[in-house]
Coordinates of C-alpha atoms in Angstrom, one line a residue:
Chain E
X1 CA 0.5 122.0 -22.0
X2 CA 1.5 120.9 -18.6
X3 CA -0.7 117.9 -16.8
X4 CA -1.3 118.0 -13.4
X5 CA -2.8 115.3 -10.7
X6 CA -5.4 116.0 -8.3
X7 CA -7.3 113.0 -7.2
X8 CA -10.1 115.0 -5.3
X9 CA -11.5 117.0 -8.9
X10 CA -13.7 118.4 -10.0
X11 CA -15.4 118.5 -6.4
X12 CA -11.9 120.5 -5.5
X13 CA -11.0 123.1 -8.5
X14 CA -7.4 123.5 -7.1
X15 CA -4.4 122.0 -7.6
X16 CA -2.3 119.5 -4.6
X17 CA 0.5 121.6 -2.4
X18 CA 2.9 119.8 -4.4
X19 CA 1.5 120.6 -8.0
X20 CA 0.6 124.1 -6.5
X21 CA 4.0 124.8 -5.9
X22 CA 5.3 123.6 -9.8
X23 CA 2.8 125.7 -11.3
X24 CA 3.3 128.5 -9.6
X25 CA 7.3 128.8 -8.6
X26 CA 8.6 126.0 -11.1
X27 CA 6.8 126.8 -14.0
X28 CA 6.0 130.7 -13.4
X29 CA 2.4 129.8 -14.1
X30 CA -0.3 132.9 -13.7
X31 CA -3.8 134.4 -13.5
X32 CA -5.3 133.1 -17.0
X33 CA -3.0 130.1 -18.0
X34 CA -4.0 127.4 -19.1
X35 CA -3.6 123.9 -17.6
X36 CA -4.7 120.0 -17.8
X37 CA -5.8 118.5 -14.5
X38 CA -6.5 114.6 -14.3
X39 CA -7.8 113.0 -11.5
X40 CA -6.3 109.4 -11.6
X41 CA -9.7 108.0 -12.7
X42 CA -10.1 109.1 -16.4
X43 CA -11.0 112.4 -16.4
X44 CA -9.0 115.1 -17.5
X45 CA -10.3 118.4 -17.5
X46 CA -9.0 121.0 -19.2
X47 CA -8.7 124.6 -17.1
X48 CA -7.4 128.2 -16.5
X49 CA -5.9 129.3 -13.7
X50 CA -7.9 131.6 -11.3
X51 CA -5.8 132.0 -8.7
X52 CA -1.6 131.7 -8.8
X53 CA -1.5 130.9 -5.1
X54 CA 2.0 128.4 -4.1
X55 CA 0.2 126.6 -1.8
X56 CA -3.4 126.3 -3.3
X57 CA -3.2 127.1 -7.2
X58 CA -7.0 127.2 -8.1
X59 CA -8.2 126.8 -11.5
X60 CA -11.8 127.3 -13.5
X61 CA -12.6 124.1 -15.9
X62 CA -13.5 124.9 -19.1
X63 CA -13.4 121.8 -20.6
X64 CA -13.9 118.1 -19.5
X65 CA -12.3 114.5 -21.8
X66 CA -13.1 111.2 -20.4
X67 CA -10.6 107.9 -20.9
X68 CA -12.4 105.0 -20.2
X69 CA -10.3 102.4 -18.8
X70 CA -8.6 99.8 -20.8
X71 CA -9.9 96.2 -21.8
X72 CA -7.3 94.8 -20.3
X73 CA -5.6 95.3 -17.1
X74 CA -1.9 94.6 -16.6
X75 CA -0.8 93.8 -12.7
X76 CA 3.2 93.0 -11.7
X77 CA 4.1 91.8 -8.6
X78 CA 7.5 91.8 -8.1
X79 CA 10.1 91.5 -5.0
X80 CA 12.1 94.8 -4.1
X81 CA 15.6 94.8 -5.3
X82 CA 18.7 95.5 -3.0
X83 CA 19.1 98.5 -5.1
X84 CA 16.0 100.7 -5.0
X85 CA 17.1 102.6 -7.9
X86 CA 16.2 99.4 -10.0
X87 CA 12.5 98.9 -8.8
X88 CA 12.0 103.1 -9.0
X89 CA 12.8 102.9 -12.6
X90 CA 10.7 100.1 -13.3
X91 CA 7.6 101.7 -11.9
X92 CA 8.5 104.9 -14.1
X93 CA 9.3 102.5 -17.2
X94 CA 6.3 100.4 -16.3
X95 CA 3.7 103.5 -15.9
X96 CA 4.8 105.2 -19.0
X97 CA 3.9 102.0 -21.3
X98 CA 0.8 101.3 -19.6
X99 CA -0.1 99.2 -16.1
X100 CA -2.8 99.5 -13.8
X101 CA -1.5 97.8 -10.9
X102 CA 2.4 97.3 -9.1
X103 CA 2.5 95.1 -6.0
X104 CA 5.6 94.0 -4.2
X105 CA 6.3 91.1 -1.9
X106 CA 9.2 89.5 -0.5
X107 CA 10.1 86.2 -1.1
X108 CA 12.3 83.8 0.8
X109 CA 15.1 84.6 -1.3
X110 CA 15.0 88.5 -1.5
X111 CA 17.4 90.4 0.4
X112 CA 15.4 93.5 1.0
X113 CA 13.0 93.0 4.0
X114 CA 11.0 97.1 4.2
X115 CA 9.9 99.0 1.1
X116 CA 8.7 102.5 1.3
X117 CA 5.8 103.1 -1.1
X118 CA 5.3 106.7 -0.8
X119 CA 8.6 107.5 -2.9
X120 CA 7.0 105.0 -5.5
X121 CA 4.1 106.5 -5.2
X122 CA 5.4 110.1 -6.2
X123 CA 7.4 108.5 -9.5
X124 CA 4.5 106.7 -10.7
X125 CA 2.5 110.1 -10.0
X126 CA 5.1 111.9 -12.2
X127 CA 5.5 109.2 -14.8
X128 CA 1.3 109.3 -15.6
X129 CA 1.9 112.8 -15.7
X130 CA 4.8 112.8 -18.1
X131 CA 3.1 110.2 -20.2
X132 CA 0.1 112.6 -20.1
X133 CA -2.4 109.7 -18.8
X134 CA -5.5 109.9 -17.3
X135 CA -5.4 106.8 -15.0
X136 CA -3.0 106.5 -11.7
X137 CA -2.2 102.7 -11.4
X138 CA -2.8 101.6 -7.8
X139 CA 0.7 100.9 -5.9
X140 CA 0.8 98.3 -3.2
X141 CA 2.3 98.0 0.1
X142 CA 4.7 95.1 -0.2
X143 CA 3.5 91.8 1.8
X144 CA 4.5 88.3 1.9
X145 CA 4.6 86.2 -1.1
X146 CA 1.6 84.2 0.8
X147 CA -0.5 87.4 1.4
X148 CA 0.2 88.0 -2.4
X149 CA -1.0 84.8 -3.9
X150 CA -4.0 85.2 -0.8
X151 CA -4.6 88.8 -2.8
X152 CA -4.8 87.3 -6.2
X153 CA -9.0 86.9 -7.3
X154 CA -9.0 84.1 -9.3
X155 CA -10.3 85.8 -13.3
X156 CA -7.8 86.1 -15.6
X157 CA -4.7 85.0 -16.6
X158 CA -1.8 84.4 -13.9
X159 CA 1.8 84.1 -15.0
X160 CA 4.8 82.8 -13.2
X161 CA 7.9 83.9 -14.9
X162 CA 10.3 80.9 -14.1
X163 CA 12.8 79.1 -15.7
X164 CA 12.9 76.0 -14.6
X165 CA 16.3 73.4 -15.1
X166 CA 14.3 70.8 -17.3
X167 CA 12.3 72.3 -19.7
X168 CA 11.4 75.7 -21.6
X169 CA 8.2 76.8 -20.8
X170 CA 6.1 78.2 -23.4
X171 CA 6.6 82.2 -24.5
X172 CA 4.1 84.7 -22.2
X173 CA 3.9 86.7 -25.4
X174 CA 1.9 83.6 -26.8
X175 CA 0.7 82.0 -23.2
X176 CA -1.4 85.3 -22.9
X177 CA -4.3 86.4 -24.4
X178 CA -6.0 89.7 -25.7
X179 CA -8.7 91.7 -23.0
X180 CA -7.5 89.9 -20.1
X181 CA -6.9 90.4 -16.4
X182 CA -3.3 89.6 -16.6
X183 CA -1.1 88.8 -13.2
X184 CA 2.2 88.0 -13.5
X185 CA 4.5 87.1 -10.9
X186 CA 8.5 88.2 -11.4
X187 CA 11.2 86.1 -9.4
X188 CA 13.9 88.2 -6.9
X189 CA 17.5 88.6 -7.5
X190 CA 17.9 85.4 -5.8
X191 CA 15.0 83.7 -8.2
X192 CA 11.7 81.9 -6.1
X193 CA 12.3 79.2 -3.3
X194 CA 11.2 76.0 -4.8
X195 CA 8.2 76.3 -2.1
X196 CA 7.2 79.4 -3.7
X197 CA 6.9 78.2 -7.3
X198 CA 4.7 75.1 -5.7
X199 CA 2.7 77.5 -4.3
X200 CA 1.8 79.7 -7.3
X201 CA 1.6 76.9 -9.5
X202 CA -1.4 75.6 -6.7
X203 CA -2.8 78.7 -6.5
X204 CA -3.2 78.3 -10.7
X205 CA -0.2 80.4 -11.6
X206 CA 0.8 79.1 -14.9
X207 CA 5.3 79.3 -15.6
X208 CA 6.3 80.9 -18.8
X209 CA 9.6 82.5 -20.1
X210 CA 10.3 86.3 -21.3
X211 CA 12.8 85.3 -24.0
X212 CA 16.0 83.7 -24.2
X213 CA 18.4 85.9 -22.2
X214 CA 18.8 85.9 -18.5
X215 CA 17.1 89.4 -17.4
X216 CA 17.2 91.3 -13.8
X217 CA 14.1 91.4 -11.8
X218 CA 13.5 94.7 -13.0
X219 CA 14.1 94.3 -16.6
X220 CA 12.0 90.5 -16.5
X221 CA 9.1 93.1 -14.8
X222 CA 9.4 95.5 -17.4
X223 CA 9.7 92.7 -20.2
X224 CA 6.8 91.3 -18.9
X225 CA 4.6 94.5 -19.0
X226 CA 5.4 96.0 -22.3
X227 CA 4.4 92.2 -24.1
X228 CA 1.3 92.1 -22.3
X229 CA 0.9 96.3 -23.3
X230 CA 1.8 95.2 -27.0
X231 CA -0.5 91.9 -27.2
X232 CA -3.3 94.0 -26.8
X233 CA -2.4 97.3 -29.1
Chain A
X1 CA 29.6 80.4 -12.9
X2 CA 31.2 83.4 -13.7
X3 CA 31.5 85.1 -17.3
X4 CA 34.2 87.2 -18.2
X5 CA 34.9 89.1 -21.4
X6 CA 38.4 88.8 -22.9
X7 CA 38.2 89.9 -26.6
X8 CA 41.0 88.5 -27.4
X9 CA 40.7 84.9 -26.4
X10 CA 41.7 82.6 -27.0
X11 CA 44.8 84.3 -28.6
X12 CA 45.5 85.5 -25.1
X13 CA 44.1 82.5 -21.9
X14 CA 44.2 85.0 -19.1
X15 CA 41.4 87.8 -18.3
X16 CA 41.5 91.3 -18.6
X17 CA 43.1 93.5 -15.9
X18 CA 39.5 94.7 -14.7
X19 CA 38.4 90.7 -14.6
X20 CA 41.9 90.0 -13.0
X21 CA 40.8 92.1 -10.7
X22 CA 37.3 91.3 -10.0
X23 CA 37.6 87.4 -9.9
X24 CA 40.7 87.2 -7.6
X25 CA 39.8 90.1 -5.6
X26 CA 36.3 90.5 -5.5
X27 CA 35.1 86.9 -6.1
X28 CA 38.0 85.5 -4.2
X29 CA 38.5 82.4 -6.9
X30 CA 41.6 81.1 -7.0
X31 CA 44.2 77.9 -8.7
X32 CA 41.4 75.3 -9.9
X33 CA 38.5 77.4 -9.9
X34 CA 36.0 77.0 -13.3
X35 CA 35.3 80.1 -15.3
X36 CA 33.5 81.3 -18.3
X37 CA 35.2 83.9 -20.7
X38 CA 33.2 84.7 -24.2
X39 CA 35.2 86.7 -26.7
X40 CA 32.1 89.1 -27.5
X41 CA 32.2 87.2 -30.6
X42 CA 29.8 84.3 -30.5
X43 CA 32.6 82.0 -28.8
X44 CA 32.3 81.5 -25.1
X45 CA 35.1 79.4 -23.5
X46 CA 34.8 76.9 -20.3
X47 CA 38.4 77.6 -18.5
X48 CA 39.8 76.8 -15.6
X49 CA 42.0 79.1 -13.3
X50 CA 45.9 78.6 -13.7
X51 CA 47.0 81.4 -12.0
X52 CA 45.0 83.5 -9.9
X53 CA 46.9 86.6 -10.2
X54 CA 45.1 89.8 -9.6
X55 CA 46.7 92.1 -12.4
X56 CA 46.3 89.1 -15.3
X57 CA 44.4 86.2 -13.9
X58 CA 45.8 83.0 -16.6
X59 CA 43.2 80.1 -17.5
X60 CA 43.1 76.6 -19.5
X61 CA 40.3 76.5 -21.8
X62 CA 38.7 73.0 -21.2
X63 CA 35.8 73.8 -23.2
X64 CA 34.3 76.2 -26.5
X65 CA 30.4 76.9 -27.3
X66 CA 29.8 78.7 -30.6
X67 CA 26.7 80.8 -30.4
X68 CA 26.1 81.9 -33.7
X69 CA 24.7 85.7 -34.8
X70 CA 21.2 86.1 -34.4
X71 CA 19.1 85.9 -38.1
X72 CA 18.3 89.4 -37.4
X73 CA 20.3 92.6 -36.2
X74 CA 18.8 95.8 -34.2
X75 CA 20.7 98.9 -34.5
X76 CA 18.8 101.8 -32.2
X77 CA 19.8 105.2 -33.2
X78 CA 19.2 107.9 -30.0
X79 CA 20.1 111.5 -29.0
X80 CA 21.9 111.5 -25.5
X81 CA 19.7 112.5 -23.1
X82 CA 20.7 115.3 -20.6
X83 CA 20.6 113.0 -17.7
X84 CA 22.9 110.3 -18.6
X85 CA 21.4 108.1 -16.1
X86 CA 18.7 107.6 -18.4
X87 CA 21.0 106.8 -21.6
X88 CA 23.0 104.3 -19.4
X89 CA 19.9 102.5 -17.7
X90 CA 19.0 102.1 -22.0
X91 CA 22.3 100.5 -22.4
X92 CA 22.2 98.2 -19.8
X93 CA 18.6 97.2 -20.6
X94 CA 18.5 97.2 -24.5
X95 CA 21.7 95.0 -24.2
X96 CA 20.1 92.1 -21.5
X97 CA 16.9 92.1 -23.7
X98 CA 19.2 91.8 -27.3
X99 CA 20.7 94.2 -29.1
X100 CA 23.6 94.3 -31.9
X101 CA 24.3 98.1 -32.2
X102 CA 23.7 101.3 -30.1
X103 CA 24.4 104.4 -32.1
X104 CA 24.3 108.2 -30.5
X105 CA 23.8 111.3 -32.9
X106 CA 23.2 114.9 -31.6
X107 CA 20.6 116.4 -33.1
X108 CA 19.3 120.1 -33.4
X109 CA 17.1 119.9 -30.0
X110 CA 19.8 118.1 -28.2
X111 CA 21.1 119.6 -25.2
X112 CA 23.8 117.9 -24.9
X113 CA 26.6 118.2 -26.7
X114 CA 29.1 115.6 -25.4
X115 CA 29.0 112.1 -25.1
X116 CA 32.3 109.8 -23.6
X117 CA 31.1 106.4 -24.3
X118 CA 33.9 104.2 -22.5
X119 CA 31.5 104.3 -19.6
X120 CA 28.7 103.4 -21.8
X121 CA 30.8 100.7 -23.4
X122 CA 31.6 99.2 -19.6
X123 CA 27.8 99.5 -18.8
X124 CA 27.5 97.5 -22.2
X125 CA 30.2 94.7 -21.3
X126 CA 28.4 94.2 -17.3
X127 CA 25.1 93.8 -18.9
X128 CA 26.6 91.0 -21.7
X129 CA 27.9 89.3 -18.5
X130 CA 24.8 89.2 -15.9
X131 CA 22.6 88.5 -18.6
X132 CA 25.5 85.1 -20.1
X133 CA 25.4 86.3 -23.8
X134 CA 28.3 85.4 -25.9
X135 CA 28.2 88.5 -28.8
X136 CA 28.8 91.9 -27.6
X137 CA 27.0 94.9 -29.0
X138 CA 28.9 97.8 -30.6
X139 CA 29.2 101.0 -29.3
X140 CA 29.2 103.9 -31.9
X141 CA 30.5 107.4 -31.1
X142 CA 28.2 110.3 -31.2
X143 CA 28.0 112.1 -34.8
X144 CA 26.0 114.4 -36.3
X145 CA 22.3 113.9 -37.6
X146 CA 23.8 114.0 -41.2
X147 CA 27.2 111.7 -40.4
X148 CA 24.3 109.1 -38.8
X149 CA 22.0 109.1 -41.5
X150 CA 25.3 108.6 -43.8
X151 CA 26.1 106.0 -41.9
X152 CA 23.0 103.4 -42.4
X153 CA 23.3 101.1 -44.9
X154 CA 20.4 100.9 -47.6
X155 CA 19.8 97.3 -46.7
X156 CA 16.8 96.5 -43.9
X157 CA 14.4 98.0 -42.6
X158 CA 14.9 101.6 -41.3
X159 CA 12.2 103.3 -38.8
X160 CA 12.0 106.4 -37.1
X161 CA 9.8 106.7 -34.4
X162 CA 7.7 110.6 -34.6
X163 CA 4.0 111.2 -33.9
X164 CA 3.4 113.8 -36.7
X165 CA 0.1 115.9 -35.5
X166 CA -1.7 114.7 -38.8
X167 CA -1.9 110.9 -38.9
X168 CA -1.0 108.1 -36.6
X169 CA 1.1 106.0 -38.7
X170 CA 1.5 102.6 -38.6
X171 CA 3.0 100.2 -35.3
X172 CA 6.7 99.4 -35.4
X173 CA 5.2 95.8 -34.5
X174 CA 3.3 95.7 -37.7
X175 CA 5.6 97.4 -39.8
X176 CA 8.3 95.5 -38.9
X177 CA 9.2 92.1 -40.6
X178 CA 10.8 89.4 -39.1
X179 CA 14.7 88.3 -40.0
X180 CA 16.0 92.0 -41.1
X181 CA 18.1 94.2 -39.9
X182 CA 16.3 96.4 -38.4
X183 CA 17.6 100.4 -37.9
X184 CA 15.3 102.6 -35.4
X185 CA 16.1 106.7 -34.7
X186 CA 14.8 107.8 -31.7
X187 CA 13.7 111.4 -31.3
X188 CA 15.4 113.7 -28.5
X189 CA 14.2 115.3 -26.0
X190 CA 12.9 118.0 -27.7
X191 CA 11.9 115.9 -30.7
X192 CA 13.3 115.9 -33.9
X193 CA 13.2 119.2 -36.3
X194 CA 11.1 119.2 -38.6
X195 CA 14.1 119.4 -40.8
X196 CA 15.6 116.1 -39.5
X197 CA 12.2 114.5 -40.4
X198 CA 12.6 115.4 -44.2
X199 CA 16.2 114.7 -44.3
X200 CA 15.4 110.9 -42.6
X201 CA 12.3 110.2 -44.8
X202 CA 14.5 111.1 -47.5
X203 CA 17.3 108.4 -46.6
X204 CA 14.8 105.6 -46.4
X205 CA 13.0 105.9 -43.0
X206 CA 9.6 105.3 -42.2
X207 CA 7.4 106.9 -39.8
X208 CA 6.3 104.3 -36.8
X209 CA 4.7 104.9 -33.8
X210 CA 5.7 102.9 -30.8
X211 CA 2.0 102.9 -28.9
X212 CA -0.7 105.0 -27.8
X213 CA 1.5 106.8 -24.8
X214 CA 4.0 109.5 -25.0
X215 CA 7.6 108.0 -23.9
X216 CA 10.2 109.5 -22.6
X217 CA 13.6 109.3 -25.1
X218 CA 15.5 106.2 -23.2
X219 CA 12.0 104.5 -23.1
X220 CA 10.7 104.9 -26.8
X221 CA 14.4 103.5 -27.5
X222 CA 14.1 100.8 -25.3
X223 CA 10.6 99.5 -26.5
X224 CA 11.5 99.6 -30.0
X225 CA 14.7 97.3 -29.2
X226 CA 12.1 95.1 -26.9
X227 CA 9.1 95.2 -30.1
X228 CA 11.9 93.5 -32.2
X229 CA 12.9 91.7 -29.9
X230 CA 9.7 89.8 -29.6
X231 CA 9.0 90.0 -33.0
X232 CA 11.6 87.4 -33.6
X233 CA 11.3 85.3 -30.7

């Protein structure tokens, strides 16, 4: 059955514009079918449709399933690549296997200087659909890499992935532990200014490696979400 | 520095006409310059340019590093999907995090029918580049369900990633064992038939889930090549 995403249920009983349109044109939904609604926050409510209106699909719940969130949280922060294509798939990759939180910055080094969120916003919308979820992972407006660490609360485990010249720091798989708040940060195409690493590692940022290859930005960010997913199944 | 992929080295000291190409052209190196080359095959060479020409770029080998096969292999098995974005983003992916084989099989839910892989195979060669590994990964044509299942050997571990509605069975993490060679089929699209279920089960495979989410194909493939991955790191 198809899920849909409207942050405003139950208080409203119909679906978005957007998912409005789907159901109705896209899918040929009608009078009586039955659909999924989440609303981003762990409730997914099971419904029939009412009314098969393009622009305001309404729909009678029948049924209510609550997720509680997770006992972990998983946050990236990574810098926009030159190619957007590469962060957009990351954030659908990275939303499938689980992640409540994506927040971009630039860095010194990182070419891109403006990143529009609201295209982000739409794939990470479709991904928790697709990966019928019941939480939408909050998507932040890129800042600078000092705003970022400003933005980080101090709980939890922070990770700085970072490999330095001299020595192999230790695995994040092992670094981190189960039922944590887990930040990690993920270096741009042009890796951190040394400046930058100073600064995490101040603001208790702790360096670790993904593995033994060289990985893009977007692959160390998915690398990075998927071990911290599988620590804790 | 620059790596470059000549198969044949160090029979032959000069780069490929693509390479040619990209180092003089593109990277503008010239008489003098130092280059990496790795014959795919565990041997990467230092060199040094003799003769920058574009169509067949000559170099001295001043220097060889053996890397030697990995203790384990990973051999994902995956239907194409029908946007072939999303089986070349797997390629490039699976091969930065570490794979040794990347086999394609059409099977009954398949849309599509056709698969050239000499794009894949260039997609495959970039990412053994960027990401400075020394073995690359073999491509296999796309075959039948049958001809695939024909085609792995009885030795290692063999896995095929399906939620039956039943039971959960067990994590391809856990089930896993470390130092194998390891042999995953990834379920289309539409998933497998129930059909292709018997058959595989029959040939040796056992039912893993990947996590508590429902993946898209290119993703399921990708986190089972990143679970084994880590397993052996």
């Amino acid at each position: 059955m198809h899920l849909f995403y409207q942050p405003e249920a139950p208080t409203i009983a119909a679906l978005t514009e957007d998912d409005s349109r789907h159901a109705v044109k896209t899918l040929r939904l009608g009078m009586g079918d039955e659909i999924l609604v989440t609303n981003g926050q762990g409730r997914q409510f099971a419904g029939v449709i009412t009314k098969a209106d393009h622009r305001q699909c309404a729909f009678r719940i029948t049924e209510e399933k609550i997720t509680p969130a997770r006992p972990f949280s998983i946050r990236i922060c990574v810098a926009p690549t030159k190619n957007l294509d590469r962060i957009e798939w990351f954030v659908e990759k990275a939303v499938e296997l689980g992640i409540e939180q994506i927040s971009f910055f630039f860095s010194q080094h990182s070419e891109r200087r403006v990143l529009k969120t609201e295209r982000i916003e739409k794939i990470a919308v479709s991904a928790m659909k697709q990966s019928l979820q019941s939480w939408m992972p909050r998507i932040d407006e890129a800042v600078s890499f000092k705003q970022l660490l400003a933005s980080v609360s101090d709980e939890g485990q922070r990770f700085l992935a970072h490999l330095p010249d001299h020595e192999i720091p230790s695995h994040l798989f092992r670094a981190a532990q189960t039922n944590k708040i887990y930040t990690v940060l993920i270096g741009p195409e042009g890796d951190f200014a040394e400046q930058e690493i100073q600064q995490a590692l101040q603001a208790g940022f702790r360096m670790v490696t993904l593995g033994p290859n060289r990985l893009r930005t977007e692959t160390a960010a998915l690398a990075a979400c998927q071990m911290l997913n599988l620590l804790n199944q």
